[in-house]
PDB file of C-alpha atoms in Angstrom:
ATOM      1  CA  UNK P   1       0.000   0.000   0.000  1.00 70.00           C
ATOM      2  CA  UNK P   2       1.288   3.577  -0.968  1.00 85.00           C
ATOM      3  CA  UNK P   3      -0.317   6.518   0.581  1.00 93.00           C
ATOM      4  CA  UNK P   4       0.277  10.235  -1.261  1.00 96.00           C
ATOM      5  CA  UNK P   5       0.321  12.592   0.989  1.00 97.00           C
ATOM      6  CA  UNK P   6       0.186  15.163  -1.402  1.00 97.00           C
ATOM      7  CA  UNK P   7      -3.262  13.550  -2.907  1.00 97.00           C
ATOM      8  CA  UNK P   8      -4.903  12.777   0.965  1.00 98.00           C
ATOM      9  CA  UNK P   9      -4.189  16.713   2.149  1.00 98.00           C
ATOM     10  CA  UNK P  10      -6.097  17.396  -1.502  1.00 98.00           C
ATOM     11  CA  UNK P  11      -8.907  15.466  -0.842  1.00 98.00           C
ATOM     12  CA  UNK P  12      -9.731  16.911   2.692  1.00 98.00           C
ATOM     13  CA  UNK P  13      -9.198  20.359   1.210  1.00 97.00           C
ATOM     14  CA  UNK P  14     -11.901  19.647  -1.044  1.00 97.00           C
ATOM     15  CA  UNK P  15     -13.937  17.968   0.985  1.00 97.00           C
ATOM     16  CA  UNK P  16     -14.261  20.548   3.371  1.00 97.00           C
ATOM     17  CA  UNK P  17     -14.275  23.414   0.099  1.00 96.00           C
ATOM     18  CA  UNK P  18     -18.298  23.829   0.484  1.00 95.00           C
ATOM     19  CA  UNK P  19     -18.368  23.999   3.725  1.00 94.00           C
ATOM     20  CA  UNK P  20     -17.637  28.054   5.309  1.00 89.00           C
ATOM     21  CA  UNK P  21     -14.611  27.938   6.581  1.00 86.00           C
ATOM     22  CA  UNK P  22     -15.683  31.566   8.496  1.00 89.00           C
ATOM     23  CA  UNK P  23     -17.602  29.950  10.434  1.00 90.00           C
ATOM     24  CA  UNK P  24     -15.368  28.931  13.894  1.00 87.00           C
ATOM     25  CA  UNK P  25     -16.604  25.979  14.235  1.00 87.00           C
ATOM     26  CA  UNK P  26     -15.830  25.047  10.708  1.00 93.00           C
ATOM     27  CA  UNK P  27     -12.666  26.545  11.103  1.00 92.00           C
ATOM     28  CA  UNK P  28     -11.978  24.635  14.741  1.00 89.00           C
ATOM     29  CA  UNK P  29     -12.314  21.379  13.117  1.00 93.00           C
ATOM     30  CA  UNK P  30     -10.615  21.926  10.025  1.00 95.00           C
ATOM     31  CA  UNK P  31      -7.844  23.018  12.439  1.00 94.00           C
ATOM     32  CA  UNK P  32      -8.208  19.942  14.821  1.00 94.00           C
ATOM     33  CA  UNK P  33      -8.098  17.548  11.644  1.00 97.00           C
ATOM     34  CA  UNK P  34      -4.914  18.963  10.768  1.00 97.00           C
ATOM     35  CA  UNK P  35      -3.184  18.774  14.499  1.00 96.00           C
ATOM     36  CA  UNK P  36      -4.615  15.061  14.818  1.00 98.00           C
ATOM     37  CA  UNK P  37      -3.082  13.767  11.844  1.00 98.00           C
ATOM     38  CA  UNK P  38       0.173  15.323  13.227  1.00 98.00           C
ATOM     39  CA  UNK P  39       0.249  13.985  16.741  1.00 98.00           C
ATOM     40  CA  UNK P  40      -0.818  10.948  15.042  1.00 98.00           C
ATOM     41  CA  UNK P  41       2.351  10.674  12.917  1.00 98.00           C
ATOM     42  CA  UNK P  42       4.507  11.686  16.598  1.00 98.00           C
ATOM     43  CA  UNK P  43       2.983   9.117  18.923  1.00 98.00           C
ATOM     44  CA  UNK P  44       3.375   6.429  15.954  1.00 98.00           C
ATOM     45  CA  UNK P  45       7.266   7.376  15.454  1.00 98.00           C
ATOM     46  CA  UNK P  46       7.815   7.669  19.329  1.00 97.00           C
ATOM     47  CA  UNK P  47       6.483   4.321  19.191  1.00 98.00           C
ATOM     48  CA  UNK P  48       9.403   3.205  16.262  1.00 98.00           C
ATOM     49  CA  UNK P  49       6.747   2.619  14.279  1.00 98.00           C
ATOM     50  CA  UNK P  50       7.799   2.015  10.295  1.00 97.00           C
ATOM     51  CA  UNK P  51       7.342   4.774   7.700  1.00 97.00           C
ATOM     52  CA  UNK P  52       4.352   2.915   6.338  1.00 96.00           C
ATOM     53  CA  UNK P  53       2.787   2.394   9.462  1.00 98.00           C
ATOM     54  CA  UNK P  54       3.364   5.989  10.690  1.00 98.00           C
ATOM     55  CA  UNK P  55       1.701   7.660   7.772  1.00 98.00           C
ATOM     56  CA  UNK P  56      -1.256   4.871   7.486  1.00 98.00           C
ATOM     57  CA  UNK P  57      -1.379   6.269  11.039  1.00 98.00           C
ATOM     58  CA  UNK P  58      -1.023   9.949  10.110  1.00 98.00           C
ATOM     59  CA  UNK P  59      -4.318   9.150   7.223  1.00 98.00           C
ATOM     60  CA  UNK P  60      -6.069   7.873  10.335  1.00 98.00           C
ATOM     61  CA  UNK P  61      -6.067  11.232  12.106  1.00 98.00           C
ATOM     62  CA  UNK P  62      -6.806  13.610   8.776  1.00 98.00           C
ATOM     63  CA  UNK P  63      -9.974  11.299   8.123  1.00 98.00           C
ATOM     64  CA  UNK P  64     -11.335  10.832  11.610  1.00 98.00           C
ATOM     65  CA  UNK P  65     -13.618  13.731  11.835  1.00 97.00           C
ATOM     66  CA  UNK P  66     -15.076  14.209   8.425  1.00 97.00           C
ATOM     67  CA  UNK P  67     -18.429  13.255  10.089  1.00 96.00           C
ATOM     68  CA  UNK P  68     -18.371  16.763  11.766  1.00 95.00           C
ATOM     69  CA  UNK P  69     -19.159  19.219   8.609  1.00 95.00           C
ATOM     70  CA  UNK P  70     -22.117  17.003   7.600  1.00 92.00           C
ATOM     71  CA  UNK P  71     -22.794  16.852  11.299  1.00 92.00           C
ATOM     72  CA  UNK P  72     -22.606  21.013  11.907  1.00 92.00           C
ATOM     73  CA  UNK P  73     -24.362  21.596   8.525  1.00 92.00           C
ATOM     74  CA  UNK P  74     -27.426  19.776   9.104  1.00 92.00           C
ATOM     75  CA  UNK P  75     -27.728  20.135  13.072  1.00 89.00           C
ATOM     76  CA  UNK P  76     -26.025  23.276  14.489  1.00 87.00           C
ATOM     77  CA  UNK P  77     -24.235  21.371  16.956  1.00 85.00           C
ATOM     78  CA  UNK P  78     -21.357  18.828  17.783  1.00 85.00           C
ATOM     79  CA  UNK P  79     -23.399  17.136  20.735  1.00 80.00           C
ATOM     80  CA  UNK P  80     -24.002  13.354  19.106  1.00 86.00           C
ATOM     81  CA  UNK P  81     -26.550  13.254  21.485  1.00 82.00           C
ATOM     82  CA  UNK P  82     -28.475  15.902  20.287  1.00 85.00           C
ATOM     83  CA  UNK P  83     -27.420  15.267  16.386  1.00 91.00           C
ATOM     84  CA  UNK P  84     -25.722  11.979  14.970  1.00 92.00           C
ATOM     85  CA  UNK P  85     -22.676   9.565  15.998  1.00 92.00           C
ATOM     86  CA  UNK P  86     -20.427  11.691  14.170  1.00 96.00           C
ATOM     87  CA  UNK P  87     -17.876   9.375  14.245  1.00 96.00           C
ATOM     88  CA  UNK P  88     -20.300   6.574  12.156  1.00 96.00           C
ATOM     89  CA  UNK P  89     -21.403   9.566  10.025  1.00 95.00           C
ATOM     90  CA  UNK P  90     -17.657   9.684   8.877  1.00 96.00           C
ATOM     91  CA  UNK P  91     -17.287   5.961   8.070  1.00 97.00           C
ATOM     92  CA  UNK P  92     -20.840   5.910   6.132  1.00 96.00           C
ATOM     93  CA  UNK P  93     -19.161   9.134   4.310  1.00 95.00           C
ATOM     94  CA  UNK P  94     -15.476   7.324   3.483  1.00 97.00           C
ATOM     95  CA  UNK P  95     -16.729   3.977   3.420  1.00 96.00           C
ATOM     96  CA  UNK P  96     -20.416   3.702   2.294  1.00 94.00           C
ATOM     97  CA  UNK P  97     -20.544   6.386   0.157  1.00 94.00           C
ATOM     98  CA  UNK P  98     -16.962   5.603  -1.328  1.00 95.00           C
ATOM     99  CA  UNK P  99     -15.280   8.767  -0.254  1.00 96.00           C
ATOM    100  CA  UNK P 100     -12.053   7.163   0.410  1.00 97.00           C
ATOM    101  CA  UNK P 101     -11.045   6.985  -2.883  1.00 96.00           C
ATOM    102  CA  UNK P 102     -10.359  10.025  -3.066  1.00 97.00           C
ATOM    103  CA  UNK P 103      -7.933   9.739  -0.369  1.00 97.00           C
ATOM    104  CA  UNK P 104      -6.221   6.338  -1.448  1.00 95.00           C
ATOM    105  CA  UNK P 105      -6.550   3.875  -4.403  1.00 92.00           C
ATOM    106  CA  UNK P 106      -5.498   0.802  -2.236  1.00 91.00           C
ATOM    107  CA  UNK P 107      -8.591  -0.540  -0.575  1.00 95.00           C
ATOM    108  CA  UNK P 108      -5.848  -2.954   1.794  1.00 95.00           C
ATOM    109  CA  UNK P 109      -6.207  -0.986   4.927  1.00 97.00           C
ATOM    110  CA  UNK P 110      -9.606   0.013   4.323  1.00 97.00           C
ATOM    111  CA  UNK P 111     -10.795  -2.140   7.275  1.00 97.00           C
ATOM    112  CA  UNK P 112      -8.622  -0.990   9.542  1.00 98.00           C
ATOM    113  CA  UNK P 113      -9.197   2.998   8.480  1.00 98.00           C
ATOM    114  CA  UNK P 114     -13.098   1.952   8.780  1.00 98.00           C
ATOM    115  CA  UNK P 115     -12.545   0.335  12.345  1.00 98.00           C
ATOM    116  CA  UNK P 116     -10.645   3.081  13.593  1.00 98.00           C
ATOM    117  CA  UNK P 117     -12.662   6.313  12.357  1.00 98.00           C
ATOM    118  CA  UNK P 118     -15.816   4.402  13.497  1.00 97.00           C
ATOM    119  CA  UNK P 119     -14.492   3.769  16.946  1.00 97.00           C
ATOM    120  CA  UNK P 120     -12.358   7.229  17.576  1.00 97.00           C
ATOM    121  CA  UNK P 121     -15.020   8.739  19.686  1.00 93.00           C
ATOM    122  CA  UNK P 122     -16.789   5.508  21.269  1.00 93.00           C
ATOM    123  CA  UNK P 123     -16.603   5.213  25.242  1.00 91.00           C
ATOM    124  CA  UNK P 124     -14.526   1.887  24.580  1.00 94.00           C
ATOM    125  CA  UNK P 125     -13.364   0.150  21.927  1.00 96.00           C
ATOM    126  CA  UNK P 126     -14.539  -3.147  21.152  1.00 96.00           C
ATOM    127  CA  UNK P 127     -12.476  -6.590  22.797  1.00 96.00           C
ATOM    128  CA  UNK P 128     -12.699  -8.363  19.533  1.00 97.00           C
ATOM    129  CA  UNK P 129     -10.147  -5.887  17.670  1.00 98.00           C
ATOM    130  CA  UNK P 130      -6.973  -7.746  16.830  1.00 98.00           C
ATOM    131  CA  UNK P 131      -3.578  -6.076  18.496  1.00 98.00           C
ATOM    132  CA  UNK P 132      -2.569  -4.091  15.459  1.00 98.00           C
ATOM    133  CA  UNK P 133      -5.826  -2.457  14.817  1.00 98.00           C
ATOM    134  CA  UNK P 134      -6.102  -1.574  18.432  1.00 98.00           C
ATOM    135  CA  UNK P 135      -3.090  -0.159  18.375  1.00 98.00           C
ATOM    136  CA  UNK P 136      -4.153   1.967  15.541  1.00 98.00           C
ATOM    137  CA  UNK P 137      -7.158   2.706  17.282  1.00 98.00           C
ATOM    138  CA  UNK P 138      -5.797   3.425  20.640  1.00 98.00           C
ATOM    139  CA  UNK P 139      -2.997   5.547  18.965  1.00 98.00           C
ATOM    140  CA  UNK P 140      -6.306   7.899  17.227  1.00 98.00           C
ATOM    141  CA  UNK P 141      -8.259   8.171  20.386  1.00 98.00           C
ATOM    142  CA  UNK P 142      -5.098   9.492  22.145  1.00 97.00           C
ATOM    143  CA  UNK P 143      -4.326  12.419  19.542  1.00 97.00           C
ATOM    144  CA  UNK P 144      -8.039  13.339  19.266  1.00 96.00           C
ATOM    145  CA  UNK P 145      -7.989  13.601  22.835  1.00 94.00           C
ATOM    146  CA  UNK P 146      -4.490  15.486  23.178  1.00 95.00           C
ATOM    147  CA  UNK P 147      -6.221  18.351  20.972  1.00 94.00           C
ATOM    148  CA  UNK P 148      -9.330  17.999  22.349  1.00 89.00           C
ATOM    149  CA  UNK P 149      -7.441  19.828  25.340  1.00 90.00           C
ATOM    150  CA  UNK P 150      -6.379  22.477  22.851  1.00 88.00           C
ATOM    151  CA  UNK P 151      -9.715  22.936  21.064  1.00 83.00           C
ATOM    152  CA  UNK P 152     -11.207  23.768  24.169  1.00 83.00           C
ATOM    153  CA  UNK P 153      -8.831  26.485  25.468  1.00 87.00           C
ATOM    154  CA  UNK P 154      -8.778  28.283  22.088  1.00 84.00           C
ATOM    155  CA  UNK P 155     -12.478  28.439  21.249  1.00 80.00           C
ATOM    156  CA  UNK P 156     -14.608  29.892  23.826  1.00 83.00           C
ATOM    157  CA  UNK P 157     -17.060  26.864  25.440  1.00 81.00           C
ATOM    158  CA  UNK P 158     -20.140  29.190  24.566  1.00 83.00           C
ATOM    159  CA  UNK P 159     -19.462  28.020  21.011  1.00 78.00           C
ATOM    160  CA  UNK P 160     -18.197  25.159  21.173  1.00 74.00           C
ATOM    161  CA  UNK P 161     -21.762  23.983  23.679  1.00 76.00           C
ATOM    162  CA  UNK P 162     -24.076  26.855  22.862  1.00 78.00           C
ATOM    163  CA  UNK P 163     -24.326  28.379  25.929  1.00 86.00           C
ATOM    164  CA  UNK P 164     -24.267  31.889  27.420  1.00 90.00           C
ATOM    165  CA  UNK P 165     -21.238  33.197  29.529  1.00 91.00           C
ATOM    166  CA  UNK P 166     -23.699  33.472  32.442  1.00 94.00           C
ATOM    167  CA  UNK P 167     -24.366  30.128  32.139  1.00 93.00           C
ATOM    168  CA  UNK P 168     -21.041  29.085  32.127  1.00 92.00           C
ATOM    169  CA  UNK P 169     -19.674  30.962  34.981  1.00 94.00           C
ATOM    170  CA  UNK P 170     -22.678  29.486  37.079  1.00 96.00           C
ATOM    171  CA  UNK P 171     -22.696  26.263  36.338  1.00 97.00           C
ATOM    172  CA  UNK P 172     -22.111  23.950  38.891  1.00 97.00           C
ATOM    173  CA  UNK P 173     -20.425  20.206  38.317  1.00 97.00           C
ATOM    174  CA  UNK P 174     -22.352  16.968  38.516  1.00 97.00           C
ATOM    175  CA  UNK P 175     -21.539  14.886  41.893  1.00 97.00           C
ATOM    176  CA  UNK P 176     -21.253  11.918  39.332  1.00 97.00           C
ATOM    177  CA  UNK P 177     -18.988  13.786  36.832  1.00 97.00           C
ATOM    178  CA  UNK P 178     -16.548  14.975  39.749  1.00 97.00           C
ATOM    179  CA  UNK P 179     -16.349  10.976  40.990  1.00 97.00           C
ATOM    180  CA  UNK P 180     -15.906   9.799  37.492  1.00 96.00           C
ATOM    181  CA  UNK P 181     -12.959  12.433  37.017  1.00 97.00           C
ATOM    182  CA  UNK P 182     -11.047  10.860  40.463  1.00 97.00           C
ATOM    183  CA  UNK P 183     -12.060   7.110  39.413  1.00 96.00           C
ATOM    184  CA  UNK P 184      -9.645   8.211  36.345  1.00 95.00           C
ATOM    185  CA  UNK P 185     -11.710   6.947  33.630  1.00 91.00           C
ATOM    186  CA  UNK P 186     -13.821   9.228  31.212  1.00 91.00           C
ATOM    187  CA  UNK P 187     -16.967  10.679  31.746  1.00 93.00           C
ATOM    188  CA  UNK P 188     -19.919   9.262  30.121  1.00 91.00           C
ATOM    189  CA  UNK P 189     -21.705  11.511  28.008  1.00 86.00           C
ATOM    190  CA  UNK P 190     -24.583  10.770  29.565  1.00 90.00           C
ATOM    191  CA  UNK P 191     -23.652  12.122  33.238  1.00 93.00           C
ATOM    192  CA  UNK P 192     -22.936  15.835  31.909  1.00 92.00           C
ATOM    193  CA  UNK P 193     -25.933  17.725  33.039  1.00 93.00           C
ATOM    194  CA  UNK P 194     -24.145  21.473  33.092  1.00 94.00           C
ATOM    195  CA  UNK P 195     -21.928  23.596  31.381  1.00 93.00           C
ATOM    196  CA  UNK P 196     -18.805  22.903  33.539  1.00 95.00           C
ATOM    197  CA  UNK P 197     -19.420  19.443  33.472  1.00 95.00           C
ATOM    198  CA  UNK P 198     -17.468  19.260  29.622  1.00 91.00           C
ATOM    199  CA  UNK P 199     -14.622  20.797  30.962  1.00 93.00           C
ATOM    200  CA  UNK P 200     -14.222  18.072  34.120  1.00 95.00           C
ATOM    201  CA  UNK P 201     -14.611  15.575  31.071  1.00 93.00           C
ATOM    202  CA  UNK P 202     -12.234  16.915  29.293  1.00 92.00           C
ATOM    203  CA  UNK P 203      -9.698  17.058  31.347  1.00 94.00           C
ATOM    204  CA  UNK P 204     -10.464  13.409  32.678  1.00 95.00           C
ATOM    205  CA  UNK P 205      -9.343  12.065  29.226  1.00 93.00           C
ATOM    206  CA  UNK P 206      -5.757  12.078  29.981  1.00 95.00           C
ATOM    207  CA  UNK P 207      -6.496   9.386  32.498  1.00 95.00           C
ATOM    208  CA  UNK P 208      -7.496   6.780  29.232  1.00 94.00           C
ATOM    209  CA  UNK P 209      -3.783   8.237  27.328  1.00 96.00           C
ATOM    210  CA  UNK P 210      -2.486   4.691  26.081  1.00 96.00           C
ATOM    211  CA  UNK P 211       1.232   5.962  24.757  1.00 97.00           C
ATOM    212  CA  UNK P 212       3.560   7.785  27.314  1.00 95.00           C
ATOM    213  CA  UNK P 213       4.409  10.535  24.091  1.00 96.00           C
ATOM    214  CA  UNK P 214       0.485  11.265  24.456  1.00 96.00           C
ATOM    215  CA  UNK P 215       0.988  12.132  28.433  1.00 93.00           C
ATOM    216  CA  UNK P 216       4.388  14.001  27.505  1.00 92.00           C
ATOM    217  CA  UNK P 217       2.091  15.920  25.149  1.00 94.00           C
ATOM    218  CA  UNK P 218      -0.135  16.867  27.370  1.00 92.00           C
ATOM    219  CA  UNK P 219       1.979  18.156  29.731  1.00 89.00           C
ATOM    220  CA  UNK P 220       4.038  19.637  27.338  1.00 90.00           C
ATOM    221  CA  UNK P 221       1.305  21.680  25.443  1.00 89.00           C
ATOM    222  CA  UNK P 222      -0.064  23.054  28.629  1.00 89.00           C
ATOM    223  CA  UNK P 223      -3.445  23.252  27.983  1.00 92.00           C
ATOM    224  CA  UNK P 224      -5.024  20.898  30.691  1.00 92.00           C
ATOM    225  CA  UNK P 225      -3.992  22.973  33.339  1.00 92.00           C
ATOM    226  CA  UNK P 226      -5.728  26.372  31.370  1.00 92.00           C
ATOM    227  CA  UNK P 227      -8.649  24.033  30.747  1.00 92.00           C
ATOM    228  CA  UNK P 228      -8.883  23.703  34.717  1.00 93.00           C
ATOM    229  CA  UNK P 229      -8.625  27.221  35.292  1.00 93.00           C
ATOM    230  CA  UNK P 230     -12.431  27.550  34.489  1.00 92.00           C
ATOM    231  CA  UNK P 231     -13.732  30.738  35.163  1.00 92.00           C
ATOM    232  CA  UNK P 232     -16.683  30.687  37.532  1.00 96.00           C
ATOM    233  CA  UNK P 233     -18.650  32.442  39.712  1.00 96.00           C
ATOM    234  CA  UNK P 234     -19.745  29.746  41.744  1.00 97.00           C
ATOM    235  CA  UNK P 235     -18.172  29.107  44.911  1.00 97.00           C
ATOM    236  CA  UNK P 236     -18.823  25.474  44.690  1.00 97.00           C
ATOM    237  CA  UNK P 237     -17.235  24.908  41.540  1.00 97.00           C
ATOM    238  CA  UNK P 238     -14.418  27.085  41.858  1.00 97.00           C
ATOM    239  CA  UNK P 239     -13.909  24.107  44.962  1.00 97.00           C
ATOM    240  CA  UNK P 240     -14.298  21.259  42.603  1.00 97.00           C
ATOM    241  CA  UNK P 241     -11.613  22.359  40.085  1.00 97.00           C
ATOM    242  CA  UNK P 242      -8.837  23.641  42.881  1.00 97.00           C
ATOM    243  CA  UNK P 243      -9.578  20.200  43.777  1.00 97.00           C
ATOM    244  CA  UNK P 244      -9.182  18.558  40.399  1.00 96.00           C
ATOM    245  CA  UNK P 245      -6.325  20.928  39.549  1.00 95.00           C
ATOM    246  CA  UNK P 246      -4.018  19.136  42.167  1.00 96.00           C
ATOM    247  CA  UNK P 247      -5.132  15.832  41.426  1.00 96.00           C
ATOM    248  CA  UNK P 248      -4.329  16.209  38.398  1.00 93.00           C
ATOM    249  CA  UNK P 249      -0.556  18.050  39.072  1.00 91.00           C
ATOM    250  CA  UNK P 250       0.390  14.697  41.187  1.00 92.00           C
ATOM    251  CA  UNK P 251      -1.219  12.263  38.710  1.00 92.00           C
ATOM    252  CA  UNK P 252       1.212  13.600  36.100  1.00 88.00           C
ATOM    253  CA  UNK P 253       4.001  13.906  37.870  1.00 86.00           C
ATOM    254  CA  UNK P 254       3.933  10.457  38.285  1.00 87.00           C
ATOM    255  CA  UNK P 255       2.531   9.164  34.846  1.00 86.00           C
ATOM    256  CA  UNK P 256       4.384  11.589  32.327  1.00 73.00           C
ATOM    257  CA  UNK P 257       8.111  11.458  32.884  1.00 70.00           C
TER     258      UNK P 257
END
């Protein structure tokens, strides 16, 4: 299998041509795409990963979100729960409707591409996955979730969740969020019940990072801990996130040398 670079980065561009790129959330995930499929291509080398494997891993990251423009277009929103699995959206896009041909001639890794765009977003990945398209997988999820971090800091969370600055700065945080965060596992999406609740969730994906390059990103970027620093107006919540802010300090201290 021979992947062009040159011919992928084309076929995203064009992809995402109709779609108004003025429009910040448009431009966010045009932006994410872009930093996935590069943190994709460091985790896989840190890893001594071959130069095949390290750009098939690279593809993964520029076609993992494609579901998002069809997903903002025809719903206003990047809440699945309020739209469409945009993650399946992507592989019906790619795979169903024969968009990755665009991308690649060689169909050989079109399993694995469909396995791992389908999966990037689910809670947890499925047990029957053989080891190298887990690995594949695993190494997606942990670069969408490195600029997750990053996405999140830059664009304001009233656009990103469609909610008011008041809003945000009152919100408290779920009892069952706050637990999830210190039981270090993500935070289902069906817990989140306030504004502040996405950023505890956020910042509680670093606890499911499978490569150690994914926690030295993390910690190297520097957004987590600006993330954390959520600006509120609630007493109660400006507890919960001190508190979450030093748990978080110590947890990396110890799990990104």
């Amino acid at each position: 299998m021979k992947i062009d670079r040159t011919r992928a980065l084309g076929a995203f561009a064009a992809y995402v041509r109709p779609y108004d790129a003025a429009d910040p959330k448009v431009r966010l995930k045009i932006e994410h795409t872009y930093r996935v499929a590069e943190l994709c291509e460091r985790i896989a080398r840190s890893e001594g990963w071959g130069a095949d494997e390290t750009l098939l891993a690279w593809l993964c990251g520029l076609l993992h979100d494609v579901g998002r423009f069809e997903q903002l277009r025809r719903y206003g929103t990047f809440d699945d729960r309020r739209s469409i699995d945009h993650a399946r959206a992507g592989a019906e896009v790619l795979f169903e409707a024969g968009g990755i041909r665009a991308y690649l001639e060689d169909s050989c890794e079109d399993e694995l591409l469909h396995t791992a765009v389908a999966w990037h977003s689910a809670y947890r990945l499925p047990e029957t996955l053989d080891p190298r398209t887990r690995a594949f997988c695993d190494l997606l999820r942990d670069a969408d979730k490195v600029d997750i971090l990053r996405a999140n800091v830059q664009t304001p969370m009233e656009e990103i969740y469609g909610v008011s600055t008041a809003e945000l700065r009152a919100s408290p945080v779920t009892p069952a969020v706050e637990a999830a965060f210190y039981a270090h596992h993500a935070v289902l999406r069906s817990l989140k019940r306030y504004p502040a609740d996405h950023a505890v969730g956020h910042a509680s994906l670093v606890f499911e990072l499978v490569y150690p390059e994914s926690r030295r990103a993390v910690r190297e970027q520097g957004y987590l801990f600006r993330l954390l620093d959520f600006p509120t107006d609630n007493p109660d919540t400006a507890r919960v996130f001190a508190g979450l802010r030093d748990h978080l300090r110590g947890w990396l201290e110890e799990n990104a040398r």
